[in-house]
Amino acid sequence: MRSTFGGLEVGLRGLRAHQLALEITGHNIANADTPGYSRQVANLTATRPYTIPAFNRPATAGQIGTGVEVAEILRMRDEFIDVQIRKESTNQGRWKMRQSNLEQLEVILNEPSDEGIAANLNKFWKNLQELSLRPEDMAIRSVIQQTGIVFTDMLRHTYSQLQTLQRDLDAQVQIIGGRINSLARQIAALNEEIGKVTAVGDNPNDLMDKRELLVQELASLTNITIQTDNLNRYTISISGSLLVSGNLSSALDFVRNPEREGLVDVVWADTGHRVDLRGGELKGLLEMRDEEVAFYMDALNEFASTLIEEFNQVHAAGYGLNGSHNLAFFSGTGAYDIGITEEILNDLNNIAASIDVGGGMGAPGNGDNAIRLARVISNDFLMNGGTTTLTDYYQSLIVRLGITAEEAKTMLENKNALIHHLENRQEAVAGVSLDEEMVNLIKFQNSYSAASRMITAVDEMLQILIANTGIVGR
């Protein structure tokens, strides 16, 4: 037989369930603007019914409800969208680093412009043509000297800026790697807390939100794969190597490579093996440092070394106004140390504009060698595996950079748009709508009031029952 006080218990359960639902609604409202917060919902379910035996239904006794309870607090989030966001964040991070640093490369090379390497090379070429017409003109010789100084200074400065950018990228690699290590430790610590809460049958919703924020940041820094165990703990790997497992985390280390001018290699701290990076900001930085910037440094060196060798060869075969012979015009071996020789800096007469004619020294007014010097800039040479002129070779570098930078810009815009779309889809599921929460607030408040009114009604019934029945106390 059902207890006389069963109605009180039903009402009490209604109070408790809707009070908790009100608290969850308040928690949602309080965190409406919290980054990474996932809306929570009270999963209300009927409690186990009470079986009432009946003489007229001996085989299937009747049942009566015993109230309501919050079975669990649900975390409203689409995990499939999270996986997609992580994947695209990895791609976005790589293109973000490429795009920003390719822009920096464009600033360094400063092309096209009136003050860039190409413009100064063209000025130098035009001045040599002028010299071929007036080889005895000291003003023209002075202009060639100064143009050569400006041109070589520009080459050295550009190369120095590329070196600085490469070192800056190397420093950023270590900063990003350190951040990955920090995120791995934090995720491992949250794994431990999440496992403990899950083990006792509760949902660690807020802890999982915190972890997801960290994981999304981690995904933007490097490529990761994630597996979840039965206690909601993440196992995170980078290209098959464990970064986080339960409450334990591995670390990245940075070892300077003497064969690469002291630039760091990213390795696993415990094994020393190089980390196989396939995406994320760290991959983008390494690509820029080891491929793009290194390519332009090598290309500038090849450009400068070819110019030095070919120009000096022609210059050494000519004669200056004072009869000087077999002198070099450029010093150095590459873009990093190119300059003008002391002989040219100290005496303009040493600029070899004349050439040996018929076995004798060229006449002072002979500008034939200046023509040959000008042709060095426009002649074809074997460079970068092909035949091209110095001007065309340098121009091809600028075209390549423009294409690469435009590709990075386009890819980054595409990834940004895709992630924005995915985040909007996730927000539709996990985001807090204040209008919806206010409706829930009113709904749960009314349910709470109704449960209170039921308890009052049962109490009044019991008072009547107790006061008006029985003979005890009369």
Short mmCIF file of N, CA and C in Angstrom, two decimals, residues 80-238:
data_model
loop_
_atom_site.label_atom_id
_atom_site.label_comp_id
_atom_site.label_asym_id
_atom_site.label_seq_id
_atom_site.Cartn_x
_atom_site.Cartn_y
_atom_site.Cartn_z
N PHE A 80 31.72 16.20 -33.26
CA PHE A 80 32.18 16.07 -34.64
C PHE A 80 32.64 17.42 -35.18
N ILE A 81 31.91 18.47 -34.84
CA ILE A 81 32.33 19.81 -35.27
C ILE A 81 33.64 20.20 -34.60
N ASP A 82 33.81 19.81 -33.34
CA ASP A 82 35.08 20.08 -32.65
C ASP A 82 36.25 19.45 -33.41
N VAL A 83 36.05 18.23 -33.87
CA VAL A 83 37.12 17.55 -34.62
C VAL A 83 37.43 18.32 -35.90
N GLN A 84 36.40 18.80 -36.59
CA GLN A 84 36.61 19.56 -37.81
C GLN A 84 37.33 20.88 -37.53
N ILE A 85 36.93 21.54 -36.44
CA ILE A 85 37.57 22.82 -36.09
C ILE A 85 39.05 22.61 -35.79
N ARG A 86 39.36 21.54 -35.06
CA ARG A 86 40.77 21.26 -34.75
C ARG A 86 41.56 21.05 -36.04
N LYS A 87 41.01 20.27 -36.94
CA LYS A 87 41.71 19.97 -38.19
C LYS A 87 41.96 21.24 -38.99
N GLU A 88 40.93 22.07 -39.11
CA GLU A 88 41.09 23.29 -39.89
C GLU A 88 41.94 24.32 -39.16
N SER A 89 41.93 24.30 -37.83
CA SER A 89 42.80 25.21 -37.06
C SER A 89 44.27 24.89 -37.31
N THR A 90 44.57 23.60 -37.47
CA THR A 90 45.94 23.20 -37.79
C THR A 90 46.37 23.77 -39.13
N ASN A 91 45.49 23.67 -40.13
CA ASN A 91 45.81 24.23 -41.44
C ASN A 91 45.88 25.76 -41.38
N GLN A 92 44.95 26.34 -40.64
CA GLN A 92 44.93 27.80 -40.51
C GLN A 92 46.22 28.31 -39.87
N GLY A 93 46.68 27.62 -38.82
CA GLY A 93 47.90 28.05 -38.14
C GLY A 93 49.09 28.05 -39.07
N ARG A 94 49.20 27.02 -39.90
CA ARG A 94 50.33 26.95 -40.85
C ARG A 94 50.27 28.10 -41.84
N TRP A 95 49.10 28.31 -42.44
CA TRP A 95 49.00 29.37 -43.44
C TRP A 95 49.11 30.76 -42.81
N LYS A 96 48.70 30.88 -41.57
CA LYS A 96 48.83 32.16 -40.88
C LYS A 96 50.29 32.56 -40.75
N MET A 97 51.13 31.61 -40.34
CA MET A 97 52.56 31.89 -40.21
C MET A 97 53.20 32.16 -41.57
N ARG A 98 52.80 31.42 -42.57
CA ARG A 98 53.36 31.63 -43.90
C ARG A 98 52.95 33.00 -44.44
N GLN A 99 51.68 33.33 -44.30
CA GLN A 99 51.20 34.59 -44.86
C GLN A 99 51.87 35.80 -44.20
N SER A 100 51.94 35.82 -42.89
CA SER A 100 52.51 36.97 -42.19
C SER A 100 54.00 37.12 -42.48
N ASN A 101 54.72 36.01 -42.56
CA ASN A 101 56.16 36.09 -42.78
C ASN A 101 56.51 36.28 -44.26
N LEU A 102 55.67 35.82 -45.16
CA LEU A 102 55.87 36.13 -46.57
C LEU A 102 55.65 37.61 -46.83
N GLU A 103 54.71 38.20 -46.12
CA GLU A 103 54.54 39.65 -46.19
C GLU A 103 55.79 40.36 -45.71
N GLN A 104 56.39 39.84 -44.64
CA GLN A 104 57.63 40.41 -44.14
C GLN A 104 58.75 40.28 -45.18
N LEU A 105 58.79 39.16 -45.89
CA LEU A 105 59.77 38.99 -46.96
C LEU A 105 59.57 40.02 -48.07
N GLU A 106 58.32 40.28 -48.40
CA GLU A 106 58.03 41.29 -49.43
C GLU A 106 58.50 42.67 -48.99
N VAL A 107 58.33 42.97 -47.71
CA VAL A 107 58.81 44.25 -47.18
C VAL A 107 60.33 44.33 -47.28
N ILE A 108 61.00 43.24 -46.95
CA ILE A 108 62.47 43.23 -46.98
C ILE A 108 63.00 43.43 -48.40
N LEU A 109 62.45 42.69 -49.36
CA LEU A 109 62.92 42.80 -50.74
C LEU A 109 62.45 44.10 -51.39
N ASN A 110 61.31 44.63 -50.90
CA ASN A 110 60.86 45.97 -51.31
C ASN A 110 60.80 46.12 -52.83
N GLU A 111 60.12 45.19 -53.48
CA GLU A 111 59.99 45.23 -54.93
C GLU A 111 58.52 45.12 -55.32
N PRO A 112 58.12 45.81 -56.38
CA PRO A 112 58.91 46.80 -57.13
C PRO A 112 58.95 48.14 -56.41
N SER A 113 60.09 48.82 -56.51
CA SER A 113 60.24 50.15 -55.93
C SER A 113 61.40 50.86 -56.60
N ASP A 114 61.49 52.15 -56.37
CA ASP A 114 62.58 52.94 -56.95
C ASP A 114 63.87 52.82 -56.14
N GLU A 115 63.79 52.18 -54.97
CA GLU A 115 64.96 52.06 -54.11
C GLU A 115 65.39 50.62 -53.88
N GLY A 116 64.81 49.69 -54.62
CA GLY A 116 65.14 48.28 -54.42
C GLY A 116 66.38 47.85 -55.18
N ILE A 117 66.70 46.57 -55.05
CA ILE A 117 67.88 46.02 -55.71
C ILE A 117 67.76 46.14 -57.22
N ALA A 118 66.60 45.81 -57.77
CA ALA A 118 66.42 45.85 -59.22
C ALA A 118 66.62 47.26 -59.76
N ALA A 119 66.05 48.26 -59.07
CA ALA A 119 66.18 49.64 -59.52
C ALA A 119 67.63 50.10 -59.47
N ASN A 120 68.34 49.74 -58.40
CA ASN A 120 69.74 50.15 -58.28
C ASN A 120 70.63 49.43 -59.29
N LEU A 121 70.31 48.18 -59.60
CA LEU A 121 71.06 47.46 -60.63
C LEU A 121 70.84 48.11 -61.99
N ASN A 122 69.61 48.53 -62.24
CA ASN A 122 69.31 49.19 -63.52
C ASN A 122 70.04 50.53 -63.63
N LYS A 123 70.10 51.27 -62.53
CA LYS A 123 70.85 52.54 -62.54
C LYS A 123 72.33 52.28 -62.83
N PHE A 124 72.87 51.25 -62.20
CA PHE A 124 74.27 50.91 -62.39
C PHE A 124 74.54 50.57 -63.86
N TRP A 125 73.63 49.82 -64.47
CA TRP A 125 73.75 49.43 -65.87
C TRP A 125 73.70 50.66 -66.78
N LYS A 126 72.77 51.57 -66.52
CA LYS A 126 72.67 52.78 -67.34
C LYS A 126 73.91 53.65 -67.21
N ASN A 127 74.46 53.73 -66.01
CA ASN A 127 75.67 54.54 -65.81
C ASN A 127 76.86 53.94 -66.55
N LEU A 128 76.93 52.61 -66.62
CA LEU A 128 78.00 51.97 -67.38
C LEU A 128 77.88 52.30 -68.87
N GLN A 129 76.65 52.37 -69.36
CA GLN A 129 76.46 52.75 -70.76
C GLN A 129 76.90 54.19 -70.99
N GLU A 130 76.61 55.06 -70.03
CA GLU A 130 77.07 56.44 -70.12
C GLU A 130 78.59 56.50 -70.13
N LEU A 131 79.21 55.67 -69.30
CA LEU A 131 80.67 55.65 -69.22
C LEU A 131 81.28 55.20 -70.54
N SER A 132 80.61 54.29 -71.24
CA SER A 132 81.15 53.84 -72.53
C SER A 132 81.21 54.98 -73.54
N LEU A 133 80.35 55.96 -73.39
CA LEU A 133 80.34 57.11 -74.29
C LEU A 133 81.32 58.19 -73.85
N ARG A 134 81.55 58.30 -72.53
CA ARG A 134 82.45 59.33 -72.00
C ARG A 134 83.37 58.73 -70.96
N PRO A 135 84.28 57.86 -71.35
CA PRO A 135 85.12 57.15 -70.38
C PRO A 135 86.06 58.04 -69.59
N GLU A 136 86.35 59.27 -70.09
CA GLU A 136 87.26 60.15 -69.37
C GLU A 136 86.54 61.08 -68.41
N ASP A 137 85.21 61.02 -68.42
CA ASP A 137 84.41 61.93 -67.59
C ASP A 137 84.46 61.46 -66.14
N MET A 138 85.13 62.24 -65.28
CA MET A 138 85.28 61.85 -63.88
C MET A 138 83.94 61.90 -63.14
N ALA A 139 83.04 62.77 -63.60
CA ALA A 139 81.73 62.84 -62.95
C ALA A 139 80.96 61.53 -63.14
N ILE A 140 81.03 60.99 -64.37
CA ILE A 140 80.37 59.71 -64.63
C ILE A 140 81.02 58.61 -63.82
N ARG A 141 82.35 58.62 -63.74
CA ARG A 141 83.06 57.62 -62.94
C ARG A 141 82.65 57.71 -61.46
N SER A 142 82.48 58.93 -60.98
CA SER A 142 82.06 59.10 -59.58
C SER A 142 80.65 58.56 -59.37
N VAL A 143 79.78 58.80 -60.36
CA VAL A 143 78.41 58.30 -60.26
C VAL A 143 78.41 56.77 -60.24
N ILE A 144 79.25 56.15 -61.08
CA ILE A 144 79.34 54.69 -61.09
C ILE A 144 79.82 54.17 -59.75
N GLN A 145 80.84 54.83 -59.21
CA GLN A 145 81.35 54.42 -57.90
C GLN A 145 80.25 54.49 -56.84
N GLN A 146 79.53 55.61 -56.80
CA GLN A 146 78.49 55.80 -55.79
C GLN A 146 77.30 54.87 -56.02
N THR A 147 76.95 54.68 -57.30
CA THR A 147 75.86 53.74 -57.60
C THR A 147 76.24 52.33 -57.18
N GLY A 148 77.50 51.96 -57.42
CA GLY A 148 77.98 50.64 -57.00
C GLY A 148 77.95 50.49 -55.49
N ILE A 149 78.32 51.56 -54.78
CA ILE A 149 78.29 51.52 -53.31
C ILE A 149 76.86 51.33 -52.82
N VAL A 150 75.93 52.10 -53.38
CA VAL A 150 74.53 52.00 -52.97
C VAL A 150 73.99 50.60 -53.28
N PHE A 151 74.32 50.10 -54.46
CA PHE A 151 73.83 48.78 -54.88
C PHE A 151 74.36 47.68 -53.96
N THR A 152 75.66 47.69 -53.69
CA THR A 152 76.24 46.64 -52.83
C THR A 152 75.75 46.78 -51.39
N ASP A 153 75.59 48.03 -50.93
CA ASP A 153 75.02 48.23 -49.59
C ASP A 153 73.62 47.65 -49.51
N MET A 154 72.85 47.86 -50.58
CA MET A 154 71.48 47.33 -50.61
C MET A 154 71.48 45.81 -50.57
N LEU A 155 72.38 45.18 -51.31
CA LEU A 155 72.46 43.72 -51.30
C LEU A 155 72.83 43.21 -49.91
N ARG A 156 73.84 43.81 -49.31
CA ARG A 156 74.27 43.37 -47.97
C ARG A 156 73.16 43.59 -46.94
N HIS A 157 72.52 44.74 -47.03
CA HIS A 157 71.46 45.07 -46.07
C HIS A 157 70.28 44.10 -46.22
N THR A 158 69.92 43.81 -47.46
CA THR A 158 68.82 42.87 -47.70
C THR A 158 69.16 41.50 -47.16
N TYR A 159 70.38 41.05 -47.42
CA TYR A 159 70.79 39.74 -46.91
C TYR A 159 70.81 39.74 -45.39
N SER A 160 71.28 40.84 -44.80
CA SER A 160 71.30 40.94 -43.34
C SER A 160 69.89 40.88 -42.76
N GLN A 161 68.94 41.53 -43.43
CA GLN A 161 67.55 41.49 -42.97
C GLN A 161 66.99 40.08 -43.07
N LEU A 162 67.36 39.36 -44.12
CA LEU A 162 66.92 37.97 -44.24
C LEU A 162 67.50 37.12 -43.12
N GLN A 163 68.75 37.34 -42.78
CA GLN A 163 69.36 36.63 -41.66
C GLN A 163 68.63 36.93 -40.36
N THR A 164 68.30 38.21 -40.16
CA THR A 164 67.58 38.61 -38.95
C THR A 164 66.21 37.95 -38.89
N LEU A 165 65.52 37.93 -40.04
CA LEU A 165 64.20 37.27 -40.09
C LEU A 165 64.34 35.80 -39.77
N GLN A 166 65.36 35.15 -40.29
CA GLN A 166 65.57 33.73 -40.03
C GLN A 166 65.83 33.49 -38.54
N ARG A 167 66.62 34.35 -37.92
CA ARG A 167 66.88 34.21 -36.47
C ARG A 167 65.61 34.47 -35.67
N ASP A 168 64.82 35.45 -36.11
CA ASP A 168 63.55 35.73 -35.42
C ASP A 168 62.61 34.53 -35.52
N LEU A 169 62.56 33.92 -36.69
CA LEU A 169 61.73 32.72 -36.86
C LEU A 169 62.23 31.59 -35.98
N ASP A 170 63.54 31.48 -35.85
CA ASP A 170 64.12 30.45 -34.98
C ASP A 170 63.70 30.68 -33.53
N ALA A 171 63.68 31.95 -33.11
CA ALA A 171 63.24 32.26 -31.75
C ALA A 171 61.75 31.96 -31.58
N GLN A 172 60.95 32.27 -32.61
CA GLN A 172 59.52 31.98 -32.53
C GLN A 172 59.25 30.49 -32.46
N VAL A 173 60.07 29.70 -33.15
CA VAL A 173 59.94 28.24 -33.08
C VAL A 173 60.05 27.78 -31.63
N GLN A 174 61.01 28.32 -30.91
CA GLN A 174 61.20 27.93 -29.51
C GLN A 174 60.07 28.43 -28.63
N ILE A 175 59.55 29.62 -28.93
CA ILE A 175 58.42 30.15 -28.15
C ILE A 175 57.17 29.29 -28.35
N ILE A 176 56.87 28.98 -29.61
CA ILE A 176 55.70 28.15 -29.91
C ILE A 176 55.87 26.76 -29.32
N GLY A 177 57.08 26.21 -29.42
CA GLY A 177 57.34 24.90 -28.83
C GLY A 177 57.16 24.91 -27.33
N GLY A 178 57.59 25.98 -26.67
CA GLY A 178 57.38 26.11 -25.23
C GLY A 178 55.91 26.19 -24.88
N ARG A 179 55.13 26.87 -25.72
CA ARG A 179 53.69 26.96 -25.49
C ARG A 179 53.03 25.59 -25.65
N ILE A 180 53.49 24.81 -26.61
CA ILE A 180 52.97 23.44 -26.78
C ILE A 180 53.24 22.62 -25.53
N ASN A 181 54.44 22.73 -24.98
CA ASN A 181 54.77 22.00 -23.75
C ASN A 181 53.86 22.43 -22.60
N SER A 182 53.61 23.74 -22.49
CA SER A 182 52.74 24.24 -21.42
C SER A 182 51.31 23.72 -21.59
N LEU A 183 50.80 23.77 -22.81
CA LEU A 183 49.44 23.27 -23.06
C LEU A 183 49.34 21.79 -22.75
N ALA A 184 50.36 21.02 -23.10
CA ALA A 184 50.35 19.58 -22.83
C ALA A 184 50.27 19.32 -21.33
N ARG A 185 51.02 20.08 -20.54
CA ARG A 185 50.98 19.90 -19.08
C ARG A 185 49.60 20.26 -18.53
N GLN A 186 49.01 21.35 -19.00
CA GLN A 186 47.69 21.76 -18.52
C GLN A 186 46.62 20.74 -18.90
N ILE A 187 46.69 20.23 -20.11
CA ILE A 187 45.70 19.23 -20.55
C ILE A 187 45.84 17.96 -19.72
N ALA A 188 47.07 17.55 -19.43
CA ALA A 188 47.29 16.36 -18.61
C ALA A 188 46.71 16.55 -17.22
N ALA A 189 46.88 17.75 -16.64
CA ALA A 189 46.32 18.02 -15.32
C ALA A 189 44.80 17.98 -15.35
N LEU A 190 44.19 18.55 -16.39
CA LEU A 190 42.74 18.50 -16.52
C LEU A 190 42.26 17.07 -16.77
N ASN A 191 43.03 16.30 -17.51
CA ASN A 191 42.69 14.88 -17.72
C ASN A 191 42.52 14.17 -16.38
N GLU A 192 43.43 14.44 -15.47
CA GLU A 192 43.38 13.78 -14.16
C GLU A 192 42.11 14.16 -13.41
N GLU A 193 41.77 15.45 -13.40
CA GLU A 193 40.56 15.90 -12.71
C GLU A 193 39.32 15.34 -13.39
N ILE A 194 39.29 15.38 -14.70
CA ILE A 194 38.13 14.87 -15.45
C ILE A 194 37.94 13.39 -15.19
N GLY A 195 39.02 12.63 -15.15
CA GLY A 195 38.92 11.20 -14.88
C GLY A 195 38.34 10.91 -13.52
N LYS A 196 38.74 11.68 -12.51
CA LYS A 196 38.23 11.47 -11.16
C LYS A 196 36.74 11.76 -11.07
N VAL A 197 36.31 12.85 -11.70
CA VAL A 197 34.89 13.21 -11.66
C VAL A 197 34.06 12.19 -12.43
N THR A 198 34.53 11.78 -13.59
CA THR A 198 33.80 10.80 -14.40
C THR A 198 33.69 9.46 -13.68
N ALA A 199 34.73 9.09 -12.94
CA ALA A 199 34.76 7.79 -12.26
C ALA A 199 33.66 7.66 -11.22
N VAL A 200 33.21 8.78 -10.64
CA VAL A 200 32.14 8.71 -9.63
C VAL A 200 30.77 8.94 -10.25
N GLY A 201 30.70 8.99 -11.59
CA GLY A 201 29.42 9.05 -12.27
C GLY A 201 28.92 10.43 -12.61
N ASP A 202 29.73 11.47 -12.42
CA ASP A 202 29.30 12.83 -12.74
C ASP A 202 29.88 13.28 -14.08
N ASN A 203 29.29 14.34 -14.61
CA ASN A 203 29.78 14.91 -15.87
C ASN A 203 30.62 16.16 -15.57
N PRO A 204 31.92 16.14 -15.83
CA PRO A 204 32.79 17.30 -15.56
C PRO A 204 32.70 18.33 -16.69
N ASN A 205 31.52 18.91 -16.86
CA ASN A 205 31.27 19.75 -18.03
C ASN A 205 32.20 20.95 -18.12
N ASP A 206 32.32 21.70 -17.02
CA ASP A 206 33.15 22.91 -17.06
C ASP A 206 34.62 22.56 -17.27
N LEU A 207 35.08 21.47 -16.68
CA LEU A 207 36.46 21.05 -16.87
C LEU A 207 36.70 20.65 -18.33
N MET A 208 35.72 20.02 -18.93
CA MET A 208 35.87 19.62 -20.34
C MET A 208 35.87 20.84 -21.26
N ASP A 209 35.11 21.87 -20.89
CA ASP A 209 35.15 23.11 -21.67
C ASP A 209 36.53 23.75 -21.60
N LYS A 210 37.10 23.79 -20.40
CA LYS A 210 38.45 24.35 -20.25
C LYS A 210 39.46 23.57 -21.08
N ARG A 211 39.33 22.26 -21.03
CA ARG A 211 40.26 21.42 -21.79
C ARG A 211 40.10 21.64 -23.29
N GLU A 212 38.86 21.77 -23.74
CA GLU A 212 38.63 21.95 -25.17
C GLU A 212 39.26 23.25 -25.68
N LEU A 213 39.20 24.30 -24.86
CA LEU A 213 39.86 25.56 -25.24
C LEU A 213 41.36 25.34 -25.44
N LEU A 214 41.97 24.62 -24.51
CA LEU A 214 43.41 24.35 -24.60
C LEU A 214 43.72 23.48 -25.81
N VAL A 215 42.86 22.50 -26.06
CA VAL A 215 43.09 21.59 -27.19
C VAL A 215 42.98 22.33 -28.52
N GLN A 216 42.01 23.24 -28.62
CA GLN A 216 41.87 23.99 -29.86
C GLN A 216 43.09 24.88 -30.09
N GLU A 217 43.61 25.48 -29.03
CA GLU A 217 44.84 26.27 -29.18
C GLU A 217 46.00 25.37 -29.59
N LEU A 218 46.08 24.20 -28.96
CA LEU A 218 47.15 23.26 -29.30
C LEU A 218 47.05 22.84 -30.77
N ALA A 219 45.83 22.62 -31.25
CA ALA A 219 45.63 22.20 -32.64
C ALA A 219 46.08 23.29 -33.61
N SER A 220 45.97 24.54 -33.21
CA SER A 220 46.43 25.62 -34.09
C SER A 220 47.95 25.70 -34.15
N LEU A 221 48.61 25.13 -33.15
CA LEU A 221 50.08 25.20 -33.09
C LEU A 221 50.76 24.02 -33.76
N THR A 222 50.12 22.85 -33.73
CA THR A 222 50.73 21.66 -34.33
C THR A 222 49.65 20.65 -34.68
N ASN A 223 49.99 19.72 -35.54
CA ASN A 223 49.04 18.67 -35.92
C ASN A 223 48.89 17.66 -34.78
N ILE A 224 47.65 17.35 -34.42
CA ILE A 224 47.40 16.41 -33.33
C ILE A 224 46.29 15.44 -33.72
N THR A 225 46.33 14.27 -33.11
CA THR A 225 45.22 13.33 -33.17
C THR A 225 44.83 13.00 -31.73
N ILE A 226 43.52 12.80 -31.51
CA ILE A 226 43.00 12.64 -30.15
C ILE A 226 42.17 11.37 -30.06
N GLN A 227 42.38 10.64 -28.98
CA GLN A 227 41.54 9.50 -28.63
C GLN A 227 41.02 9.71 -27.21
N THR A 228 39.79 9.26 -26.96
CA THR A 228 39.16 9.45 -25.65
C THR A 228 38.93 8.09 -25.00
N ASP A 229 39.29 7.97 -23.72
CA ASP A 229 39.06 6.70 -23.02
C ASP A 229 37.73 6.74 -22.29
N ASN A 230 37.41 5.67 -21.53
CA ASN A 230 36.10 5.56 -20.88
C ASN A 230 35.92 6.52 -19.71
N LEU A 231 36.98 7.22 -19.31
CA LEU A 231 36.89 8.23 -18.26
C LEU A 231 36.98 9.64 -18.83
N ASN A 232 36.73 9.76 -20.13
CA ASN A 232 36.74 11.05 -20.83
C ASN A 232 38.11 11.73 -20.85
N ARG A 233 39.17 10.95 -20.65
CA ARG A 233 40.52 11.51 -20.71
C ARG A 233 41.03 11.45 -22.15
N TYR A 234 41.77 12.48 -22.55
CA TYR A 234 42.32 12.54 -23.90
C TYR A 234 43.71 11.92 -23.96
N THR A 235 43.95 11.18 -25.03
CA THR A 235 45.31 10.77 -25.40
C THR A 235 45.64 11.51 -26.69
N ILE A 236 46.66 12.36 -26.64
CA ILE A 236 46.99 13.24 -27.77
C ILE A 236 48.34 12.85 -28.36
N SER A 237 48.38 12.73 -29.68
CA SER A 237 49.61 12.35 -30.37
C SER A 237 49.95 13.37 -31.45
N ILE A 238 51.24 13.51 -31.71
CA ILE A 238 51.73 14.29 -32.85
C ILE A 238 52.37 13.31 -33.83
#
